[in-house]
Short mmCIF file of C-alpha atoms in Angstrom, two decimals:
data_model
loop_
_atom_site.label_atom_id
_atom_site.label_comp_id
_atom_site.label_asym_id
_atom_site.label_seq_id
_atom_site.Cartn_x
_atom_site.Cartn_y
_atom_site.Cartn_z
CA MET A 1 -10.65 -10.36 -21.74
CA LYS A 2 -9.67 -7.65 -19.25
CA ARG A 3 -6.40 -5.96 -20.14
CA ILE A 4 -4.31 -5.12 -17.06
CA ALA A 5 -1.51 -2.61 -16.49
CA ILE A 6 0.64 -3.50 -13.49
CA LEU A 7 2.62 -0.65 -11.94
CA GLY A 8 5.16 -2.37 -9.71
CA SER A 9 5.15 -5.78 -11.39
CA THR A 10 8.33 -7.08 -9.73
CA GLY A 11 7.21 -6.36 -6.15
CA SER A 12 5.22 -8.61 -3.85
CA ILE A 13 1.79 -7.43 -5.05
CA GLY A 14 2.85 -7.34 -8.70
CA THR A 15 4.24 -10.88 -8.75
CA GLN A 16 1.13 -12.22 -7.00
CA ALA A 17 -1.07 -10.36 -9.48
CA LEU A 18 0.77 -12.15 -12.27
CA ASP A 19 0.10 -15.44 -10.46
CA VAL A 20 -3.63 -14.61 -10.64
CA ILE A 21 -3.38 -13.74 -14.34
CA ARG A 22 -1.37 -16.90 -15.00
CA GLU A 23 -4.18 -18.97 -13.46
CA HIS A 24 -6.85 -17.26 -15.60
CA PRO A 25 -5.37 -16.63 -19.06
CA ASP A 26 -8.85 -16.86 -20.55
CA ILE A 27 -10.10 -13.71 -18.80
CA PHE A 28 -6.98 -11.58 -18.17
CA SER A 29 -4.11 -10.33 -20.28
CA VAL A 30 -1.16 -8.11 -19.45
CA GLU A 31 -0.93 -4.85 -21.38
CA LEU A 32 1.74 -2.95 -19.44
CA LEU A 33 4.45 -3.92 -16.94
CA VAL A 34 6.33 -1.31 -14.88
CA ALA A 35 9.28 -1.84 -12.52
CA GLN A 36 11.71 0.48 -10.77
CA ASN A 37 14.98 -1.46 -10.56
CA SER A 38 14.47 -5.24 -10.91
CA TRP A 39 15.16 -5.29 -14.62
CA GLU A 40 16.03 -9.00 -14.90
CA LEU A 41 12.73 -10.11 -13.37
CA LEU A 42 10.91 -7.53 -15.50
CA VAL A 43 12.44 -9.09 -18.61
CA GLN A 44 11.37 -12.60 -17.50
CA GLN A 45 7.82 -11.36 -16.90
CA ALA A 46 7.72 -9.62 -20.26
CA ILE A 47 8.87 -12.71 -22.13
CA GLU A 48 6.23 -14.86 -20.42
CA PHE A 49 3.25 -12.49 -20.60
CA GLN A 50 4.11 -10.59 -23.82
CA PRO A 51 2.67 -7.18 -22.87
CA ASN A 52 2.44 -4.41 -25.40
CA THR A 53 4.75 -2.21 -23.31
CA VAL A 54 7.28 -2.48 -20.48
CA ILE A 55 8.79 0.42 -18.56
CA ILE A 56 11.89 0.34 -16.40
CA ALA A 57 11.66 3.52 -14.35
CA ASN A 58 15.37 3.61 -13.47
CA GLN A 59 16.99 4.88 -16.65
CA SER A 60 20.32 3.20 -15.89
CA HIS A 61 18.72 -0.20 -16.65
CA TYR A 62 16.99 0.84 -19.87
CA GLN A 63 19.60 -0.43 -22.33
CA ARG A 64 19.74 -3.86 -20.67
CA VAL A 65 15.96 -4.26 -20.89
CA LYS A 66 15.88 -2.95 -24.45
CA GLU A 67 18.53 -5.44 -25.58
CA ALA A 68 16.99 -8.38 -23.71
CA LEU A 69 13.62 -7.82 -25.41
CA ALA A 70 14.97 -6.91 -28.84
CA ASN A 71 13.54 -10.08 -30.42
CA HIS A 72 10.07 -9.61 -28.94
CA PRO A 73 7.29 -7.30 -30.22
CA ILE A 74 7.33 -5.29 -26.98
CA LYS A 75 7.82 -1.55 -26.66
CA VAL A 76 10.40 -0.58 -24.03
CA TYR A 77 10.46 2.81 -22.34
CA THR A 78 12.07 4.38 -19.28
CA GLY A 79 11.48 7.22 -16.86
CA LYS A 80 8.60 8.40 -14.70
CA GLN A 81 6.91 10.36 -17.47
CA SER A 82 6.64 7.23 -19.60
CA ILE A 83 4.54 5.61 -16.86
CA VAL A 84 2.18 8.60 -16.70
CA GLU A 85 1.76 8.54 -20.48
CA SER A 86 1.39 4.76 -20.89
CA VAL A 87 -1.42 4.17 -18.36
CA VAL A 88 -3.79 6.24 -20.53
CA SER A 89 -3.51 3.84 -23.49
CA SER A 90 -6.82 2.78 -25.03
CA GLU A 91 -5.56 -0.81 -24.76
CA VAL A 92 -5.65 -0.68 -20.93
CA ASP A 93 -8.88 -1.58 -19.07
CA MET A 94 -7.62 -1.60 -15.46
CA VAL A 95 -4.52 -0.25 -13.73
CA LEU A 96 -3.11 -2.07 -10.70
CA THR A 97 -1.17 0.58 -8.79
CA ALA A 98 1.37 -1.36 -6.75
CA MET A 99 4.30 1.05 -6.87
CA VAL A 100 5.81 1.83 -3.48
CA GLY A 101 5.18 5.18 -1.84
CA PHE A 102 4.61 8.66 -3.24
CA ALA A 103 5.73 7.54 -6.72
CA GLY A 104 2.30 5.99 -7.31
CA LEU A 105 0.34 9.25 -7.04
CA GLU A 106 0.87 10.86 -10.44
CA PRO A 107 0.36 7.68 -12.54
CA THR A 108 -2.83 6.92 -10.58
CA LEU A 109 -4.21 10.41 -11.20
CA SER A 110 -3.28 10.11 -14.88
CA ALA A 111 -5.11 6.76 -15.17
CA ILE A 112 -8.18 8.19 -13.44
CA GLU A 113 -8.25 11.18 -15.78
CA ALA A 114 -8.22 8.70 -18.68
CA GLY A 115 -11.19 6.83 -17.19
CA LYS A 116 -9.32 3.64 -16.24
CA ALA A 117 -10.60 1.41 -13.44
CA ILE A 118 -8.13 1.39 -10.55
CA ALA A 119 -7.11 -1.63 -8.46
CA LEU A 120 -5.46 0.25 -5.61
CA ALA A 121 -2.56 -1.40 -3.80
CA ASN A 122 -0.59 1.83 -3.30
CA LYS A 123 -2.19 3.18 -0.12
CA GLU A 124 0.13 6.19 -0.12
CA THR A 125 -1.83 7.60 -3.06
CA LEU A 126 -4.83 8.20 -0.81
CA VAL A 127 -2.74 8.98 2.26
CA VAL A 128 -0.93 11.80 0.47
CA ALA A 129 -3.74 13.24 -1.65
CA GLY A 130 -6.97 11.45 -0.76
CA GLU A 131 -9.26 14.42 -1.40
CA LEU A 132 -7.67 15.11 -4.78
CA VAL A 133 -7.79 11.48 -5.91
CA THR A 134 -11.34 10.69 -4.75
CA LYS A 135 -12.69 13.92 -6.24
CA ALA A 136 -11.11 13.09 -9.62
CA ALA A 137 -12.50 9.53 -9.48
CA MET A 138 -16.02 10.83 -8.78
CA GLN A 139 -15.83 13.36 -11.60
CA LYS A 140 -14.63 10.72 -14.07
CA ARG A 141 -16.95 8.03 -12.64
CA VAL A 142 -13.95 5.74 -12.20
CA PRO A 143 -14.12 2.86 -9.70
CA ILE A 144 -11.29 2.58 -7.15
CA ILE A 145 -11.29 -1.02 -5.92
CA PRO A 146 -9.00 -1.62 -2.93
CA VAL A 147 -6.44 -4.40 -2.99
CA ASP A 148 -5.15 -4.09 0.59
CA SER A 149 -6.62 -7.11 2.40
CA GLU A 150 -8.26 -4.92 5.07
CA HIS A 151 -9.87 -2.48 2.66
CA SER A 152 -10.89 -5.25 0.31
CA ALA A 153 -12.60 -6.87 3.31
CA ILE A 154 -14.53 -3.66 4.08
CA PHE A 155 -15.40 -3.27 0.41
CA GLN A 156 -16.70 -6.86 0.24
CA CYS A 157 -18.76 -6.39 3.42
CA LEU A 158 -20.42 -3.31 1.91
CA VAL A 159 -21.44 -4.89 -1.41
CA GLY A 160 -25.24 -4.91 -1.54
CA GLU A 161 -25.60 -2.84 1.65
CA ARG A 162 -27.60 0.39 1.69
CA SER A 163 -27.64 1.03 5.43
CA PRO A 164 -25.33 3.67 6.95
CA ILE A 165 -22.04 2.56 8.47
CA GLU A 166 -21.66 3.12 12.19
CA LYS A 167 -17.98 2.27 12.10
CA ILE A 168 -15.40 0.04 10.46
CA ILE A 169 -12.94 -2.12 12.38
CA LEU A 170 -9.55 -2.55 10.74
CA THR A 171 -7.59 -5.55 11.96
CA ALA A 172 -3.83 -5.58 12.39
CA SER A 173 -1.65 -8.61 13.01
CA GLY A 174 0.48 -6.64 15.46
CA GLY A 175 3.61 -7.62 13.55
CA PRO A 176 6.63 -9.41 15.01
CA PHE A 177 6.91 -7.10 18.05
CA ARG A 178 3.34 -7.28 19.38
CA ASN A 179 4.49 -8.52 22.79
CA HIS A 180 7.77 -6.63 23.00
CA SER A 181 8.42 -4.18 25.83
CA LEU A 182 9.67 -0.66 25.14
CA ASP A 183 13.15 -1.74 26.19
CA GLN A 184 13.08 -4.68 23.78
CA LEU A 185 11.85 -2.43 20.96
CA MET A 186 14.90 -0.23 21.48
CA HIS A 187 17.16 -3.10 20.44
CA VAL A 188 15.36 -4.86 17.55
CA SER A 189 17.41 -5.44 14.42
CA LYS A 190 16.59 -5.05 10.75
CA ALA A 191 16.34 -8.83 10.42
CA ASP A 192 13.92 -8.98 13.36
CA ALA A 193 11.68 -6.31 11.83
CA LEU A 194 11.61 -8.02 8.43
CA ASN A 195 10.45 -11.32 9.95
CA HIS A 196 6.66 -10.87 9.73
CA PRO A 197 4.73 -13.74 11.36
CA ASN A 198 1.84 -13.94 8.86
CA TRP A 199 2.44 -12.06 5.61
CA CYS A 200 5.09 -12.13 2.87
CA MET A 201 5.53 -8.54 1.72
CA GLY A 202 8.13 -6.09 0.43
CA GLN A 203 10.68 -4.62 2.84
CA LYS A 204 9.09 -1.19 3.25
CA ILE A 205 5.58 -2.41 4.02
CA THR A 206 7.00 -5.11 6.33
CA ILE A 207 8.77 -2.46 8.42
CA ASP A 208 5.60 -0.35 8.41
CA SER A 209 3.67 -3.35 9.65
CA ALA A 210 6.17 -3.90 12.46
CA SER A 211 5.88 -0.25 13.60
CA LEU A 212 2.07 -0.16 13.06
CA MET A 213 2.59 2.79 10.71
CA ASN A 214 1.04 0.62 8.02
CA LYS A 215 -2.19 0.46 10.04
CA GLY A 216 -2.11 4.22 10.48
CA LEU A 217 -1.75 4.68 6.73
CA GLU A 218 -4.66 2.27 6.25
CA VAL A 219 -6.85 4.33 8.59
CA ILE A 220 -6.21 7.40 6.42
CA GLU A 221 -6.83 5.39 3.26
CA ALA A 222 -10.12 4.06 4.70
CA LYS A 223 -11.34 7.58 5.44
CA TRP A 224 -11.15 8.47 1.74
CA LEU A 225 -12.20 5.11 0.29
CA PHE A 226 -15.38 4.88 2.34
CA GLY A 227 -16.16 8.53 3.10
CA LEU A 228 -15.81 8.21 6.87
CA ASN A 229 -14.96 10.48 9.77
CA PRO A 230 -11.88 9.54 11.83
CA GLU A 231 -14.14 8.63 14.76
CA GLN A 232 -15.78 5.93 12.62
CA ILE A 233 -12.54 3.97 12.18
CA GLU A 234 -11.29 1.60 14.87
CA VAL A 235 -8.11 -0.47 14.89
CA VAL A 236 -7.82 -3.79 16.73
CA ILE A 237 -4.90 -6.20 16.96
CA HIS A 238 -5.84 -9.63 15.59
CA PRO A 239 -2.68 -11.80 15.55
CA GLN A 240 -4.17 -14.69 13.53
CA SER A 241 -4.92 -12.51 10.45
CA ILE A 242 -8.05 -14.55 9.68
CA VAL A 243 -10.62 -11.76 10.09
CA HIS A 244 -9.38 -9.23 7.55
CA SER A 245 -11.68 -6.43 8.75
CA MET A 246 -15.27 -5.73 9.83
CA VAL A 247 -18.13 -3.28 9.35
CA GLN A 248 -20.56 -2.33 12.13
CA PHE A 249 -23.92 -0.95 10.97
CA ILE A 250 -26.33 1.40 12.75
CA ASP A 251 -28.38 -1.50 14.14
CA GLY A 252 -25.28 -2.89 15.89
CA SER A 253 -24.81 -5.88 13.58
CA ILE A 254 -21.28 -6.62 12.34
CA LYS A 255 -20.16 -8.18 9.06
CA ALA A 256 -16.66 -9.61 8.77
CA GLN A 257 -14.70 -10.91 5.80
CA MET A 258 -12.50 -13.88 6.67
CA GLY A 259 -9.93 -16.05 4.97
CA LEU A 260 -6.38 -17.31 5.13
CA PRO A 261 -3.70 -14.60 4.81
CA ASP A 262 -3.16 -14.65 1.04
CA MET A 263 -2.97 -11.43 -0.99
CA LYS A 264 -3.94 -13.19 -4.22
CA LEU A 265 -7.56 -13.33 -3.07
CA PRO A 266 -8.12 -9.53 -2.81
CA ILE A 267 -6.11 -9.02 -5.99
CA GLN A 268 -8.32 -11.43 -7.92
CA TYR A 269 -11.47 -9.91 -6.42
CA ALA A 270 -10.40 -6.45 -7.58
CA PHE A 271 -9.72 -7.78 -11.08
CA THR A 272 -13.07 -9.58 -11.40
CA PHE A 273 -15.43 -7.30 -9.44
CA PRO A 274 -18.44 -7.45 -9.38
CA GLU A 275 -18.09 -11.15 -10.23
CA ARG A 276 -16.18 -13.89 -8.40
CA VAL A 277 -14.29 -16.60 -10.26
CA SER A 278 -12.88 -19.90 -9.03
CA SER A 279 -9.35 -20.13 -7.70
CA GLY A 280 -6.87 -22.65 -6.40
CA PHE A 281 -6.15 -20.59 -3.27
CA PRO A 282 -5.95 -22.48 0.07
CA ARG A 283 -9.25 -22.82 1.99
CA MET A 284 -10.03 -22.41 5.67
CA ASP A 285 -10.71 -25.68 7.46
CA PHE A 286 -13.20 -24.90 10.24
CA SER A 287 -13.14 -28.48 11.46
CA MET A 288 -9.73 -27.64 12.88
CA SER A 289 -9.49 -25.68 16.12
CA HIS A 290 -9.06 -21.95 15.53
CA THR A 291 -8.65 -19.33 18.24
CA LEU A 292 -9.39 -15.77 17.17
CA THR A 293 -8.25 -13.04 19.55
CA PHE A 294 -8.58 -9.25 19.49
CA GLU A 295 -6.92 -6.54 21.56
CA LYS A 296 -6.45 -2.79 21.61
CA PRO A 297 -3.23 -1.41 20.03
CA ASP A 298 -0.71 0.20 22.37
CA THR A 299 0.25 3.59 20.93
CA ASN A 300 2.82 4.14 23.69
CA ARG A 301 4.91 1.26 22.37
CA PHE A 302 3.93 1.97 18.77
CA PRO A 303 3.83 5.78 18.42
CA SER A 304 3.74 5.64 14.61
CA LEU A 305 0.05 4.71 14.77
CA ALA A 306 -0.66 7.70 17.03
CA LEU A 307 1.22 10.03 14.64
CA ALA A 308 -0.83 8.75 11.70
CA LEU A 309 -4.07 9.40 13.56
CA GLU A 310 -2.81 12.88 14.50
CA SER A 311 -2.07 13.66 10.84
CA LEU A 312 -5.54 12.46 9.84
CA ARG A 313 -7.20 14.75 12.36
CA ALA A 314 -5.05 17.69 11.23
CA GLY A 315 -5.83 17.07 7.55
CA GLY A 316 -4.41 19.27 4.80
CA ASN A 317 -0.85 18.36 3.87
CA MET A 318 -0.03 16.66 7.18
CA PRO A 319 -0.67 13.08 5.94
CA CYS A 320 1.68 13.91 3.05
CA VAL A 321 4.33 15.01 5.57
CA LEU A 322 3.76 11.83 7.60
CA ASN A 323 4.17 9.62 4.55
CA ALA A 324 7.30 11.30 3.17
CA ALA A 325 9.06 11.40 6.55
CA ASN A 326 8.20 7.76 7.17
CA GLU A 327 9.58 6.70 3.77
CA VAL A 328 12.88 8.46 4.53
CA ALA A 329 13.03 7.05 8.06
CA VAL A 330 12.27 3.48 7.01
CA ASP A 331 14.95 3.69 4.32
CA ALA A 332 17.44 4.93 6.94
CA PHE A 333 16.48 2.03 9.23
CA LEU A 334 16.89 -0.50 6.42
CA ARG A 335 20.35 0.95 5.77
CA GLU A 336 20.99 0.60 9.52
CA GLN A 337 21.59 4.31 10.03
CA ILE A 338 18.95 4.67 12.77
CA SER A 339 17.24 2.37 15.24
CA PHE A 340 13.71 1.02 14.87
CA MET A 341 12.33 3.34 17.56
CA ALA A 342 13.93 6.35 15.85
CA ILE A 343 11.53 6.00 12.91
CA PRO A 344 8.62 7.78 14.67
CA LYS A 345 11.07 10.41 15.98
CA VAL A 346 11.92 11.38 12.40
CA VAL A 347 8.23 11.50 11.50
CA GLU A 348 7.28 13.57 14.54
CA GLY A 349 10.12 16.02 13.92
CA ALA A 350 9.07 16.53 10.30
CA MET A 351 5.42 17.03 11.25
CA GLN A 352 6.49 19.77 13.66
CA ALA A 353 8.83 21.45 11.16
CA ILE A 354 6.88 21.51 7.87
CA PRO A 355 4.36 24.38 7.45
CA PHE A 356 0.70 23.32 7.49
CA ILE A 357 -1.38 23.84 4.32
CA GLY A 358 -5.11 23.40 4.85
CA GLN A 359 -6.25 23.12 1.22
CA PRO A 360 -3.28 21.79 -0.74
CA THR A 361 -3.16 21.65 -4.53
CA PHE A 362 -1.28 18.99 -6.50
CA ALA A 363 1.68 21.39 -6.67
CA ASP A 364 1.51 21.80 -2.88
CA TYR A 365 1.68 18.04 -2.41
CA ILE A 366 4.76 17.84 -4.64
CA GLN A 367 6.43 20.66 -2.71
CA THR A 368 5.45 19.25 0.68
CA ASP A 369 6.82 15.84 -0.23
CA SER A 370 10.13 17.34 -1.40
CA GLU A 371 10.52 19.65 1.61
CA THR A 372 9.68 16.86 4.04
CA ARG A 373 12.27 14.51 2.56
CA ILE A 374 14.96 17.19 2.83
CA LYS A 375 13.97 18.02 6.42
CA SER A 376 13.85 14.33 7.40
CA VAL A 377 17.38 13.73 6.09
CA GLU A 378 18.55 16.81 8.00
CA LEU A 379 16.96 15.47 11.19
CA ILE A 380 18.61 12.09 10.74
CA ASN A 381 22.03 13.60 10.05
CA LYS A 382 21.72 15.91 13.05
CA ASN A 383 20.73 13.12 15.44
CA ILE A 384 22.38 10.11 13.81
CA ILE A 385 24.56 9.18 16.79
CA LYS A 386 21.71 9.45 19.29
CA TRP A 387 19.09 7.80 17.02
CA ARG A 388 21.33 4.92 16.06
CA TYR A 389 21.09 3.59 19.59
CA SER A 390 17.68 4.80 20.79
#
């Protein structure tokens, strides 16, 4: 029985992880559930799965959760520090980090320091502090198993391989605006951007997918997960989302991992690695006609991808700046303060304004994140009229 802690249990990844656990109650149990705001769903999950502990990060919901679970033998805590302290419990075997954004960094580092296996769904952890996180994992001999479909695909292609990688090829669906012109992109709405053609995800990652920032973050994540140089990572647009990613080896051969677009598969694989277990997930039917197409991404129409690659090449604290500015900009777009094409303008402005640190410490990352958020809000407020319509 593998005991799982789920950080972000009420989000898209968290709820699908619970679907996987629900299907295999003989091999998985839930030890810890963490949510930010969705306290009612957290309570429902807790009553069904009976974890040892639940944490509602937003303290304003604590009393409601506490009262709702009063008749159950479940500990209830609140606040960010409670998350950091709870993931180190001896009762936890694996931590699924599915919290959104920078908030996932400190709990992930805490779990690694405690020797917990990590199922990584929070790509921002490696984007912000990849060197710090991977170094800690190596020192503690802790496995980091990717949950993102693309990185899980690369991971699966590398199992059993000893030959050097020539390059990896990350696939991107292209999102809902793949064929939009620059003029059309200037006028897309929040509803348009949230209408992803292939995947059902949370709002933030859906907007990132539409802007291709998500693919840029995945390139940075891949660099740290697989120990690659930026030149060894290629991005291609693959609208069908059947080939989840590929690895090209030094002899020119390519391995690809394929499947229907369903996040439960990489979640289950991370939970059971190195074994595979049966599932009721939908299967590909190759007797049906399938057309698989690939094309180069257009960074003129999708500058967020270019900015992510620029931050990767710069290194230091620049990916941290990129991530924080993007989080602020996406939030402003979702609140309809700025236009879709203003998102990369916020990011670019922050990257130009925040001082570069070549060898950042954990304290430097915290400070960079804070300073970037302040600067990004300032940029939005200064340009809000212009960026609302451009």
